[in-house]
Short mmCIF file of C-alpha atoms and ligand atoms in Angstrom, two decimals:
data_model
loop_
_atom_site.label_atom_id
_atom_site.label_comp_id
_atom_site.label_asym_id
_atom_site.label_seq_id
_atom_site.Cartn_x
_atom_site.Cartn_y
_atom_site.Cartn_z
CA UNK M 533 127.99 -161.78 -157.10
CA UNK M 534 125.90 -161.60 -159.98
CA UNK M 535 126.46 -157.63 -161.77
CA UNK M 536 122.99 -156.27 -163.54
CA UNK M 537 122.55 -153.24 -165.67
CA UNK M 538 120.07 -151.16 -164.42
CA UNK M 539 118.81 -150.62 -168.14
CA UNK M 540 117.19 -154.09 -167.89
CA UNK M 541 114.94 -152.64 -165.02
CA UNK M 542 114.07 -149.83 -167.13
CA UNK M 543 113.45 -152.15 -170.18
CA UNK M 544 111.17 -154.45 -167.62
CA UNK M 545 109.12 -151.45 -166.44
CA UNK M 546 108.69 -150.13 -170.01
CA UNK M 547 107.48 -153.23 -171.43
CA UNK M 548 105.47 -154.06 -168.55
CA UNK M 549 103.74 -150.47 -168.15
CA UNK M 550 102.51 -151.03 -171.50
CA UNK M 551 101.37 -154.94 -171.46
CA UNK M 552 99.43 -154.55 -168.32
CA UNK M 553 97.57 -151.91 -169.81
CA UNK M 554 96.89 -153.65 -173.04
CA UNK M 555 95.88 -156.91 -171.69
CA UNK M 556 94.30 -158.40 -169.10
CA UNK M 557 96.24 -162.04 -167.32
CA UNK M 558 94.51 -164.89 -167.66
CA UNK M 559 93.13 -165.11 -163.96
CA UNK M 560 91.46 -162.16 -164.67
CA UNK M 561 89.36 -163.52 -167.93
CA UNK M 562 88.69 -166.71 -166.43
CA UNK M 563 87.21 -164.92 -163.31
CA UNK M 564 84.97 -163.21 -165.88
CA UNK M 565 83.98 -166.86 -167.54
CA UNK M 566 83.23 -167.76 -164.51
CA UNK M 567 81.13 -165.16 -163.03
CA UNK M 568 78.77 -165.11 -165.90
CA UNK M 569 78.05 -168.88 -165.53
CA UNK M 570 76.90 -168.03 -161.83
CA UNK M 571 75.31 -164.54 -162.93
CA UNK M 572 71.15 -164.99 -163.02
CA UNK M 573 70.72 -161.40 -164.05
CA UNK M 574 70.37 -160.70 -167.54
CA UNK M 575 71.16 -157.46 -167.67
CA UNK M 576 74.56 -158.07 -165.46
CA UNK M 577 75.30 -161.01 -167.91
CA UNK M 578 74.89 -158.01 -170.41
CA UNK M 579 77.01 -155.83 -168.46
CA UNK M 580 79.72 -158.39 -168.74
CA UNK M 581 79.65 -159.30 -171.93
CA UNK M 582 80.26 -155.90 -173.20
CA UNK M 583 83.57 -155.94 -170.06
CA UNK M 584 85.41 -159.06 -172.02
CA UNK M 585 84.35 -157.30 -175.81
CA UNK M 586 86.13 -154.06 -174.35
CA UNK M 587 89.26 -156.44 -173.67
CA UNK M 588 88.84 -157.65 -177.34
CA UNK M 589 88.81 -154.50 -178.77
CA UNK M 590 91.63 -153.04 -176.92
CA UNK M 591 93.66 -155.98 -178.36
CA UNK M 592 92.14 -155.47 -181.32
CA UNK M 593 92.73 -151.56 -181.75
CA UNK M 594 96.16 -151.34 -179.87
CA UNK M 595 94.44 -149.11 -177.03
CA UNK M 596 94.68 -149.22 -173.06
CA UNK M 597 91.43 -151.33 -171.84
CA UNK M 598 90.97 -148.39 -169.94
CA UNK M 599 91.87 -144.97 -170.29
CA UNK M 600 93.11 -144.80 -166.77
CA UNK M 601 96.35 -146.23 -167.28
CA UNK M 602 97.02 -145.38 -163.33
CA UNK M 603 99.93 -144.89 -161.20
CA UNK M 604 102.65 -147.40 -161.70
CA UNK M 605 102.93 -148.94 -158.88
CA UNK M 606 106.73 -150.82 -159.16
CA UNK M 607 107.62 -153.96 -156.91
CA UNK M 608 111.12 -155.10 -157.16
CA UNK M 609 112.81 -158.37 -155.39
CA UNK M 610 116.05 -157.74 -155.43
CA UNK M 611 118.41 -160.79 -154.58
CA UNK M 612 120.97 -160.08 -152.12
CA UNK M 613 123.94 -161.73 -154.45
CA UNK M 614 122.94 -158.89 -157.23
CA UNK M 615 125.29 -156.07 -158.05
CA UNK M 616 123.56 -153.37 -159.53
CA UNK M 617 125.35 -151.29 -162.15
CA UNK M 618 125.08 -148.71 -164.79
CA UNK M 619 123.12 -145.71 -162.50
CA UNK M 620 120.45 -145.43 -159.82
CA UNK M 621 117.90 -147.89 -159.98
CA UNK M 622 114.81 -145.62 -159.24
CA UNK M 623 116.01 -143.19 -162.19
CA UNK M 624 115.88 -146.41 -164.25
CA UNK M 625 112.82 -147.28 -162.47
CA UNK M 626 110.94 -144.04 -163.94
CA UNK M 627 112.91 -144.13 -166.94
CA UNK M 628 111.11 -147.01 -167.74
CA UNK M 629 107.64 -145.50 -166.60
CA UNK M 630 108.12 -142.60 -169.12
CA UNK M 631 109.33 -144.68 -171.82
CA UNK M 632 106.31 -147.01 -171.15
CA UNK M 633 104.07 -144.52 -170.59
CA UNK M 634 104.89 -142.63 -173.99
CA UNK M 635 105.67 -144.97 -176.11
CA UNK M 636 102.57 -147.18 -174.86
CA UNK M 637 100.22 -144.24 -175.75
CA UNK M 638 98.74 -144.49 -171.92
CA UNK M 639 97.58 -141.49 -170.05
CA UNK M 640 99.84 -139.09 -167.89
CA UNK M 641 97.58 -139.34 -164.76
CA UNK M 642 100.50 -137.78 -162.48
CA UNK M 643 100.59 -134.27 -160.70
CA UNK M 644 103.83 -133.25 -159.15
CA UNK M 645 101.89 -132.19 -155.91
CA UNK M 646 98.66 -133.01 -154.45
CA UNK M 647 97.32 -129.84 -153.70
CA UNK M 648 99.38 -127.60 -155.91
CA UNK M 649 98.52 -129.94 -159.06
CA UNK M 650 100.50 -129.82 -162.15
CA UNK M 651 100.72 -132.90 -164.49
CA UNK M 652 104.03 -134.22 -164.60
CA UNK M 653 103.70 -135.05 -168.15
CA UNK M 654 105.44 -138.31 -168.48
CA UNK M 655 103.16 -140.00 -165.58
CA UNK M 656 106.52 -140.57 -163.21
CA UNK M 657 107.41 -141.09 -160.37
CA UNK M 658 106.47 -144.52 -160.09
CA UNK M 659 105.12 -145.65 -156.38
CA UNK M 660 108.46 -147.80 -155.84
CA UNK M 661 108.78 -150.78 -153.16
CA UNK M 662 111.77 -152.68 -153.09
CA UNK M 663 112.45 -156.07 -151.41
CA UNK M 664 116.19 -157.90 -150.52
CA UNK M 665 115.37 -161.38 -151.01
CA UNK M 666 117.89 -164.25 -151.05
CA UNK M 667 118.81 -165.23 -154.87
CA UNK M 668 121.02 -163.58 -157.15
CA UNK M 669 117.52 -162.91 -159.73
CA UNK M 670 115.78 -159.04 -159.86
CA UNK M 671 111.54 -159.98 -159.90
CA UNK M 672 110.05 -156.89 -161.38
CA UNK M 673 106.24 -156.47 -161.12
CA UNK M 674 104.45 -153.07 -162.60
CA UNK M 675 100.75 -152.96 -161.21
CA UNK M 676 99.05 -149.90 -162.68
CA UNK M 677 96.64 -148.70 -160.13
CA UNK M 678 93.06 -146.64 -161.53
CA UNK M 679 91.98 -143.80 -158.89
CA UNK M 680 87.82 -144.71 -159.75
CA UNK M 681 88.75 -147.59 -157.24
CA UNK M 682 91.70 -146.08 -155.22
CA UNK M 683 89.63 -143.40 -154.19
CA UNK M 684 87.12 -145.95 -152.25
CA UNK M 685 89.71 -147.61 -149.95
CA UNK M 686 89.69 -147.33 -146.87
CA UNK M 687 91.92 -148.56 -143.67
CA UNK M 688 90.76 -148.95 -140.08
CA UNK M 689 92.98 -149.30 -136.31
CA UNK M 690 90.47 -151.95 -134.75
CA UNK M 691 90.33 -152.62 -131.39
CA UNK M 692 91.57 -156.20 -130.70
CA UNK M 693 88.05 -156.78 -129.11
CA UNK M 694 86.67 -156.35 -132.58
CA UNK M 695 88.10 -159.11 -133.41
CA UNK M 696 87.16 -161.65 -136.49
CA UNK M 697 83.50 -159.85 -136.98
CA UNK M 698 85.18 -156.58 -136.65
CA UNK M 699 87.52 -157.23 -139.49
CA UNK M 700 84.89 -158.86 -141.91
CA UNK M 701 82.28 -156.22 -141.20
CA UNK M 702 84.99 -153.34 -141.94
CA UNK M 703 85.46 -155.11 -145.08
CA UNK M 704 82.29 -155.84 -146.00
CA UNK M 705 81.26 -152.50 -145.50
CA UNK M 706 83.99 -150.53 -147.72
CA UNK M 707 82.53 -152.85 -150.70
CA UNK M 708 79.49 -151.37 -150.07
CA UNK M 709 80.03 -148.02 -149.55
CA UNK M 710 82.19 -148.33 -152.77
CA UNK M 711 78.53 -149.13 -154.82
CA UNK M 712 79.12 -148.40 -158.56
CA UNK M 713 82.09 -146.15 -157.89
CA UNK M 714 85.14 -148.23 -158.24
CA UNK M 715 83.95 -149.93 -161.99
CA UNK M 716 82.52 -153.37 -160.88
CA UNK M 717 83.07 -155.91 -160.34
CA UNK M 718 85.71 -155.05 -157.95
CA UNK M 719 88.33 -156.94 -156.80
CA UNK M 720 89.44 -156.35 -153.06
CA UNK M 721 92.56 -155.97 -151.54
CA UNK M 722 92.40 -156.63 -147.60
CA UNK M 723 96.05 -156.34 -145.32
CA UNK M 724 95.04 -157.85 -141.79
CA UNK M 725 98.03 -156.39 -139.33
CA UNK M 726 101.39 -154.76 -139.19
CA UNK M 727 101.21 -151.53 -138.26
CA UNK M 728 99.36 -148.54 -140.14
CA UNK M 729 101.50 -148.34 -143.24
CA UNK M 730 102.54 -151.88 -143.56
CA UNK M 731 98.46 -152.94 -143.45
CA UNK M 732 98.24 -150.51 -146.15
CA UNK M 733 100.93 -152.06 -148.42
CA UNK M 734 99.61 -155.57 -147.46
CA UNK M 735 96.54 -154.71 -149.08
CA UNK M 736 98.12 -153.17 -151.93
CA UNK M 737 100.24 -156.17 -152.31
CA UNK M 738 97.62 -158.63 -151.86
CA UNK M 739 96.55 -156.99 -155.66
CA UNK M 740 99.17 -158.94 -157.23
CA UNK M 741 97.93 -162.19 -156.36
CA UNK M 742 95.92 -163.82 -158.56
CA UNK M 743 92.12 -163.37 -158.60
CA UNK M 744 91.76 -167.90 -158.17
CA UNK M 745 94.14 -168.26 -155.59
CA UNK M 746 93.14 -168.60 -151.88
CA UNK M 747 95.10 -167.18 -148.64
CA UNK M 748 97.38 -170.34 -147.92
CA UNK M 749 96.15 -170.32 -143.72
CA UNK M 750 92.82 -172.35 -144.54
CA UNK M 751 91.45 -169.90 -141.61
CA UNK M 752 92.00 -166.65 -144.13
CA UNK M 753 91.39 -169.25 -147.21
CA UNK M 754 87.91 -169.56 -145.61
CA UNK M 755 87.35 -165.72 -144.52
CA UNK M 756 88.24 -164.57 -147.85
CA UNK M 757 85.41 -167.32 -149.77
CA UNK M 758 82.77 -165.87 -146.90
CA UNK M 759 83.23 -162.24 -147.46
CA UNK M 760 82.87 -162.61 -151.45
CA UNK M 761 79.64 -164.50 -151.01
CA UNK M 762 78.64 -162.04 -148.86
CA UNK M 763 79.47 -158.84 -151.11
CA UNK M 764 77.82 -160.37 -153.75
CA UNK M 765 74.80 -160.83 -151.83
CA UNK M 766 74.60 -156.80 -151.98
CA UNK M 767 72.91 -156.28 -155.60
CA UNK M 768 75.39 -153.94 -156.85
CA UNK M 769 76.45 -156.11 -159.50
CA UNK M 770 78.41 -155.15 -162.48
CA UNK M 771 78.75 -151.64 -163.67
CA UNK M 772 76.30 -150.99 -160.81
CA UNK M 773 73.30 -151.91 -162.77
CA UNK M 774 72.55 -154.31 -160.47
CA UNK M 775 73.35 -158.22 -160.09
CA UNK M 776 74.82 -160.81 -157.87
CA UNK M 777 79.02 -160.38 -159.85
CA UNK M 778 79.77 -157.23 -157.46
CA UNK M 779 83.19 -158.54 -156.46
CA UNK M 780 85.69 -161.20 -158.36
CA UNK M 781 87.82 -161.67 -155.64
CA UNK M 782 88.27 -160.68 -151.72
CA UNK M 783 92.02 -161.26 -151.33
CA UNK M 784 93.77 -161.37 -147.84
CA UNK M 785 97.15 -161.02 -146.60
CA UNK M 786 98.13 -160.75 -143.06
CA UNK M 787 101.64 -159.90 -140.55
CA UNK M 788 101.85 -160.17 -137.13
CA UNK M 789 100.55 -157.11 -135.63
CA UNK M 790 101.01 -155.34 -131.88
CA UNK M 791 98.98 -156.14 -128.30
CA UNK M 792 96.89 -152.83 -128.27
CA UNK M 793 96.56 -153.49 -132.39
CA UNK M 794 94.55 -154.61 -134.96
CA UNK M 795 94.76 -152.71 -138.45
CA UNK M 796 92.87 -153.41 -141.36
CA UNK M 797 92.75 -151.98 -144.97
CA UNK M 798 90.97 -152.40 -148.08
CA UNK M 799 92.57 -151.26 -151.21
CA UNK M 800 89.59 -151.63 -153.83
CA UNK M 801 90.28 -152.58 -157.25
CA UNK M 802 88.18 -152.93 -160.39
CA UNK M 803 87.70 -154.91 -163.09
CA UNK M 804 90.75 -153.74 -165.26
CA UNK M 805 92.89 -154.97 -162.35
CA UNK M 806 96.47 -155.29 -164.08
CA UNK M 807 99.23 -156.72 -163.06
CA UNK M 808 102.40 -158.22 -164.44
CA UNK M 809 105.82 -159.40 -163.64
CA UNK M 810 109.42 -160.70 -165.54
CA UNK M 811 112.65 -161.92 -164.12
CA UNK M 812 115.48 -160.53 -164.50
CA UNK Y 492 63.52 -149.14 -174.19
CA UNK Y 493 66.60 -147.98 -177.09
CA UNK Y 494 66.40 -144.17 -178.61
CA UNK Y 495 68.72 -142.87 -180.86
CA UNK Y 496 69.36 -139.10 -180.23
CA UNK Y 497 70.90 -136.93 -181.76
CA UNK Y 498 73.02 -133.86 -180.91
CA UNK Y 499 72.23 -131.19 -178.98
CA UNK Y 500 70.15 -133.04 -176.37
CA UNK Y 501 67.61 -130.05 -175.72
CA UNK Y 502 65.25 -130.87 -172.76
CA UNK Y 503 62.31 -131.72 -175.23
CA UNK Y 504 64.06 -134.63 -177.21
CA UNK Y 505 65.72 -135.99 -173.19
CA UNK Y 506 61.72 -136.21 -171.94
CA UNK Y 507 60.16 -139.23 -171.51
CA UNK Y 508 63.18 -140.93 -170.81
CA UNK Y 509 63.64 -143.28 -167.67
CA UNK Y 510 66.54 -145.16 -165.98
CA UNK Y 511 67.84 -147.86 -167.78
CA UNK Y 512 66.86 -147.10 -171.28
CA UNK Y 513 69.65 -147.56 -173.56
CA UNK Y 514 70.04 -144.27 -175.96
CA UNK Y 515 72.48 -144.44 -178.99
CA UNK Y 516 74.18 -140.50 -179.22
CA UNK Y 517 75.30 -139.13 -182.21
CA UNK Y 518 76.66 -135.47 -182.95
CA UNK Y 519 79.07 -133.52 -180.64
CA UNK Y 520 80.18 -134.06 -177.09
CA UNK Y 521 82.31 -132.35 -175.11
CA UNK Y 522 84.91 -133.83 -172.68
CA UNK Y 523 85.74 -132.32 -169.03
CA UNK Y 524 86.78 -133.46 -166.41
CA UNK Y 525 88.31 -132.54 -162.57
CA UNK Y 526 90.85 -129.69 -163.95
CA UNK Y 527 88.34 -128.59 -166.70
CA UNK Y 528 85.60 -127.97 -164.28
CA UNK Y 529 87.73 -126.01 -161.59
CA UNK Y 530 88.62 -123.43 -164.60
CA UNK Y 531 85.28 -123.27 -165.74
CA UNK Y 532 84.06 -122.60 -162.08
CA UNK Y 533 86.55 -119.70 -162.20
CA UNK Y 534 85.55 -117.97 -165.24
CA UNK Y 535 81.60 -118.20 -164.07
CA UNK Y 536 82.45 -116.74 -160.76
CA UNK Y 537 84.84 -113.84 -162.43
CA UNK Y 538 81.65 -113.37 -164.77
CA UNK Y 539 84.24 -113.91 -167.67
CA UNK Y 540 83.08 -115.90 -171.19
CA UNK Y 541 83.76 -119.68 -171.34
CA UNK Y 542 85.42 -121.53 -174.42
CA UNK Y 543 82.28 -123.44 -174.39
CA UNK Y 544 78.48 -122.68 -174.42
CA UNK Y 545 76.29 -124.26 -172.08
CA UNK Y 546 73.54 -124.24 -173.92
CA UNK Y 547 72.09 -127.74 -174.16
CA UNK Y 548 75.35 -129.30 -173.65
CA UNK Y 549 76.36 -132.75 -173.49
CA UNK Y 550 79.32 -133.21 -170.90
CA UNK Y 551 81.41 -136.32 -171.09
CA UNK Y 552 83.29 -136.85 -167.84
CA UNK Y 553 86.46 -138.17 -169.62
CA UNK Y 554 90.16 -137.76 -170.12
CA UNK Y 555 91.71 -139.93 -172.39
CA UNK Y 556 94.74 -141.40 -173.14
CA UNK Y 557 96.81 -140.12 -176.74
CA UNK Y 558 95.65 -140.96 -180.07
CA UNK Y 559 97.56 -143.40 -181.55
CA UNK Y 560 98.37 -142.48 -185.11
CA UNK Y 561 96.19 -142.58 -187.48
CA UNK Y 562 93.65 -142.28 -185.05
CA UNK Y 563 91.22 -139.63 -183.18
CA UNK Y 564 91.47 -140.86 -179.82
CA UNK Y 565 92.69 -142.90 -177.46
CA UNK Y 566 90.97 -145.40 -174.86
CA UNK Y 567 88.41 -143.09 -173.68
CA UNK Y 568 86.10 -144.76 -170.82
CA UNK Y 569 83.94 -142.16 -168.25
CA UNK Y 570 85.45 -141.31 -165.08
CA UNK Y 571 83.75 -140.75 -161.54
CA UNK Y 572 81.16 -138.03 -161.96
CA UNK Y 573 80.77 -137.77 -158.43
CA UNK Y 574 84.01 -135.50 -158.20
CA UNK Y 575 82.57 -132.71 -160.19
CA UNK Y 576 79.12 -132.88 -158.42
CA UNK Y 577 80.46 -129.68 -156.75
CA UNK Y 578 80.31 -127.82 -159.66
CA UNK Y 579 77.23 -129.67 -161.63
CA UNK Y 580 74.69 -127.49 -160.07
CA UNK Y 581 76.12 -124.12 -161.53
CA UNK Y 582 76.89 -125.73 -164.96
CA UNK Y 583 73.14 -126.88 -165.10
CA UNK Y 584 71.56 -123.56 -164.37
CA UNK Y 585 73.61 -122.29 -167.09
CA UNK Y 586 71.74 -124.80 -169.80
CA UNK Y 587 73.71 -127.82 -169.59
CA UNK Y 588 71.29 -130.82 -170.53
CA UNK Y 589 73.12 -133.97 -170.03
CA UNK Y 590 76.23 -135.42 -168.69
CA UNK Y 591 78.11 -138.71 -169.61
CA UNK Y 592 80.31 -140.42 -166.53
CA UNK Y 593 79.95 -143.03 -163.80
CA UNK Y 594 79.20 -143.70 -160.05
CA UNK Y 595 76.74 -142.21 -157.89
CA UNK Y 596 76.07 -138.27 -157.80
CA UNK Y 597 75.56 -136.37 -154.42
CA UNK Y 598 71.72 -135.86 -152.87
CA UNK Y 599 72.47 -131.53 -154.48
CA UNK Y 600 72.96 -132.91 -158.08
CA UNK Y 601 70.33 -135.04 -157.69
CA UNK Y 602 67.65 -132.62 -156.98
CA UNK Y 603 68.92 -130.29 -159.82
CA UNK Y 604 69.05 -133.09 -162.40
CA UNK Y 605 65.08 -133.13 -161.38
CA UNK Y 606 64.19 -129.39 -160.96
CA UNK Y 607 66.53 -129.08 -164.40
CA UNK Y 608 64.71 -131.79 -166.37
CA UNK Y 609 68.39 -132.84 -167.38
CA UNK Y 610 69.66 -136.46 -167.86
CA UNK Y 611 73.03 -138.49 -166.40
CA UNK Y 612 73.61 -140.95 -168.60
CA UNK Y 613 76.25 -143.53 -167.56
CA UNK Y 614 78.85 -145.62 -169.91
CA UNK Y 615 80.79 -148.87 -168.47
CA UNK Y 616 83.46 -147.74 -166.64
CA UNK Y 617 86.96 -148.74 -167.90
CA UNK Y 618 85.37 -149.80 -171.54
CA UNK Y 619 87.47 -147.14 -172.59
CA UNK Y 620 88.38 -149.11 -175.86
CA UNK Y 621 84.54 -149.64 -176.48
CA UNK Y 622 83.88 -145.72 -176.02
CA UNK Y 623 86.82 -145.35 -178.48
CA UNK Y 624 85.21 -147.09 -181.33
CA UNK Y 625 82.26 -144.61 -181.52
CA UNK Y 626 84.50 -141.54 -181.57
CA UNK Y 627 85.08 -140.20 -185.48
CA UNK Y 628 86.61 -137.05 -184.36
CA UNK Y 629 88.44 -135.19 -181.51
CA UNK Y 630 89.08 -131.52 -181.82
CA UNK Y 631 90.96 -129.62 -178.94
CA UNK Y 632 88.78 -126.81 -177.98
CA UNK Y 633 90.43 -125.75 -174.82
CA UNK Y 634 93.61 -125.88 -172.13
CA UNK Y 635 95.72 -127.87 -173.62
CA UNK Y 636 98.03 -127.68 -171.00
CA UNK Y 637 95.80 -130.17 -169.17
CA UNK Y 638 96.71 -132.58 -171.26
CA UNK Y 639 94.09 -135.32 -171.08
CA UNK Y 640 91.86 -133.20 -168.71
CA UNK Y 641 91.70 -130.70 -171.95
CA UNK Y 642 88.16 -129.97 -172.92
CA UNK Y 643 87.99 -131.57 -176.33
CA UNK Y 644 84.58 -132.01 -179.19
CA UNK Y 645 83.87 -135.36 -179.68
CA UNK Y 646 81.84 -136.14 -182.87
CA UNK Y 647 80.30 -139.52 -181.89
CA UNK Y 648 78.08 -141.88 -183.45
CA UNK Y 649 75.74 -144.14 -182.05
CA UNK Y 650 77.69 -143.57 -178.48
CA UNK Y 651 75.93 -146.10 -176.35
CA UNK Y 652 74.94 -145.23 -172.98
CA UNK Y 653 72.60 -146.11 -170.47
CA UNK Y 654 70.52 -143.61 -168.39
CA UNK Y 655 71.26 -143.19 -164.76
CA UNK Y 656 69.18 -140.66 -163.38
CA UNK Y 657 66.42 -138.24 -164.56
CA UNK Y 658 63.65 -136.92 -163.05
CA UNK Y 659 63.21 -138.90 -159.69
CA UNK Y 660 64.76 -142.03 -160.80
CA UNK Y 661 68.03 -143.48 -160.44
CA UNK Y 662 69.35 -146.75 -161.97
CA UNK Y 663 71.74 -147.14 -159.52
CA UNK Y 664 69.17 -147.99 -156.89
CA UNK Y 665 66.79 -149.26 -159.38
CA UNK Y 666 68.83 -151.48 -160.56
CA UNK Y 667 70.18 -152.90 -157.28
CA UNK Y 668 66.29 -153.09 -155.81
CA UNK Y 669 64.79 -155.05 -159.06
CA UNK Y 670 67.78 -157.74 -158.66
CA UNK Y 671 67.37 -158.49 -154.92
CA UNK Y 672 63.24 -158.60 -155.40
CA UNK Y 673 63.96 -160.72 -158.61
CA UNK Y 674 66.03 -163.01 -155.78
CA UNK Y 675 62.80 -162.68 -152.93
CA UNK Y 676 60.50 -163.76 -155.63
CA UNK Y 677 62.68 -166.78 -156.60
CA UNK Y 678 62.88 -167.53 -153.02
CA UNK Y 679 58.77 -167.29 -152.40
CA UNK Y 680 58.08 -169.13 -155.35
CA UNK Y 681 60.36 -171.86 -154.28
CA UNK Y 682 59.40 -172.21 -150.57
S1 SF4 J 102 88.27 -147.87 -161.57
FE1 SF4 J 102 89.46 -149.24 -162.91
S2 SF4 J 102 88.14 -149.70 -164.64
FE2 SF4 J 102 87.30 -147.92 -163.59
S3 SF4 J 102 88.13 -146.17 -164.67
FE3 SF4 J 102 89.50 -146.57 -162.94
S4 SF4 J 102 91.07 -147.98 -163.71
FE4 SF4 J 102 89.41 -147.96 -165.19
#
């Protein structure tokens, strides 16, 4: 059994909170490379050009890329041979949001109740899910999550009958109800599945992949390819101004679901999707 | 077409616009956003004064994050106006002339940015470190217990933004309409 001091998870979270913010991972900036090549709008190619100068001068100035620095959303893989000492983990788990969130200079975007309000000040609690995986190794990820593009998700309980067209028109139509809303181009978060939370959390999940990588079942591989050419068949295009880039990515994760079932949900995302991990 | 206006927008120098002209602000802006606009609501309804005036005000849908040292402000991008249209319509009849943000406003909003003769101009959302560089100054003017949803005076210079909607026009669809009939065109001309 391999002992870990919680402090390292708080160090992780810290450091993370603030790199995400700061800078963008490569997938991201390649998908940008790439969607100008394809982009035949000028004013879109415009639009994106001044997206990847923003990223330079956040670098450059030491400043978020955006000023909504989100809710940290905190995924940890915890393997089952790890002993983990010093305190409880999700105190060290917010520790690490406040520390990251201060230090950092990011925004406090966190009220202590939804209808009450009342800014928490420090932007804790993180939104915490925890995995037991095999290993003796602690995989911390810190996603900060914008609310411009939260606020347009959306989650459906199809009828089986619905079936495949169901599910793609559902999706297709929460990009385009989303228009300029949600900072395009978006990137799309899809859980096929589960039950009602789980299909929610799939999508969420689905967030960390990387924008270039495909759904390893060719069937979803292909679904996912489809519904981006699709969505950027709508004209929304970057910022909104109009354009063919209106989504970098549609990416799709799926779980076995029940007989009378079939949930789907789109968590939106924009084009300061961040996300980072370490191993611990 | 590019303008260069300066501070405060009165309804004369915002004529003549249209959607999509890119307008360089300078002069004094004020931030507000979702918290900002609920108190202000308040104080209009109790018939009380407000820590701002109205008067040919520019409102900048924004809350951003601390000022490193050394510096005014923080990353400083708009937000989504379309969660204040509720209150937009009161704010305009009280003088307000333009409003900085992003995303699509409701049909009410819409028809009193045209009856108004006031402007929404939009910035890129999330360049909040692009905003940031035109910002020489932020002075707390109000709630500071709102932390970032404070209402703040920005002096700007040469803020670049984009107009979304005056009068009967709206980028938003505009902008979507001229792409896809750029596509049909490309289409006929090919077939
Ligand atoms: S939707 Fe994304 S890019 Fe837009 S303001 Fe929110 S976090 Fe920033």
């Amino acid at each position: 059994m391999r002992s870990l001091d919680v402090k390292e998870i708080t160090k992780a979270v810290a450091h993370l909170s603030i790199e995400t913010n700061r800078y963008l991972s490569p997938d991201m900036e390649q998908a940008f490379q790439k969607a100008k090549k394809q982009e035949p709008w000028p004013l879109a190619r415009d639009t994106l050009d001044k997206i990847e100068e923003n990223i330079q001068a956040a670098q450059d100035m030491g400043l978020a890329i955006c000023q909504d620095t989100g809710m940290a959303c905190v995924f940890l893989e915890i393997g089952q041979d790890v002993h983990l000492t010093g305190g409880s983990l999700q105190d060290a788990v917010n520790e690490g949001v406040r520390q990251g969130y201060t230090q950092g200079y990011l925004r406090k975007s966190v009220v202590a109740d939804p209808i009450r309000r009342g800014n928490t000040g420090d932007n804790t609690p993180a939104v915490l899910y925890m995995d037991i995986v095999p290993g003796n190794r602690v995989k911390v990820s810190v996603a900060p999550k914008g609310f411009g593009s939260e606020n347009m998700s959306r989650i459906a309980m199809l009828k089986p009958a619905q079936g495949q067209q169901g599910v793609e028109d559902f999706i297709f139509e929460t990009a385009k109800l989303a228009g300029p809303n949600p900072c395009p181009p978006m990137v799309l978060g899809v859980g096929i599945g589960g039950t009602f939370e789980r299909c929610a959390l799939l999508a969420k999940k689905a967030l960390l992949r990387s924008v270039d990588s495909s759904n390893s079942d060719p069937f979803y591989g292909k679904m996912e390819q489809r519904l981006l050419e699709r969505i950027n068949e709508l004209g929304t295009g970057p910022a909104g101004y109009g354009g063919k880039t209106t989504a970098l990515a549609v990416l799709i994760e799926t779980f076995p679901t029940h007989i009378a079932g079939l949930p789907v949900a789109v968590n939106v995302s924009c084009h300061v999707t961040r996300h980072g991990s370490v191993e611990l | 077409m590019e303008y260069r206006l300066q501070t405060p927008l009165t309804k004369d120098k915002l004529k003549g616009l249209h959607a999509g002209d890119q307008v360089l602000i300078s002069g004094e802006i004020y931030t507000a956003r979702d918290a900002a606009h609920g108190r202000l609501k308040e104080l209009l309804e109790a018939g009380k004064s407000l820590p701002i005036d109205l008067e040919n005000l520019t409102v900048y849908y924004a809350g951003p994050t601390p000022a490193p040292p050394g510096t005014p402000v923080g990353s400083i991008g708009p937000t989504t106006a379309g969660r204040m249209d509720a209150y937009t319509p009161a704010l305009l009849e009280q003088g307000m002339t333009a409003m900085i943000g992003k995303g699509a406003r409701s049909p009410e909003v819409m028809e009193a940015i045209r009856r108004s003769g006031a402007v929404y101009f939009g910035c890129i959302g999330g360049a909040g470190a692009l905003a940031a560089r035109c910002i020489e100054k932020s002075e707390l003017v109000a709630w500071e217990d709102l932390g970032s949803e404070a209402i703040r005076k920005l002096t700007v210079r040469n803020f670049p933004v984009t107009v979304l909607a005056c009068g009967d026009e709206n980028l938003y669809e505009l902008g979507k309409s001229n792409y896809l009939a750029s596509l049909r065109s490309q289409a006929e001309s090919k077939a």
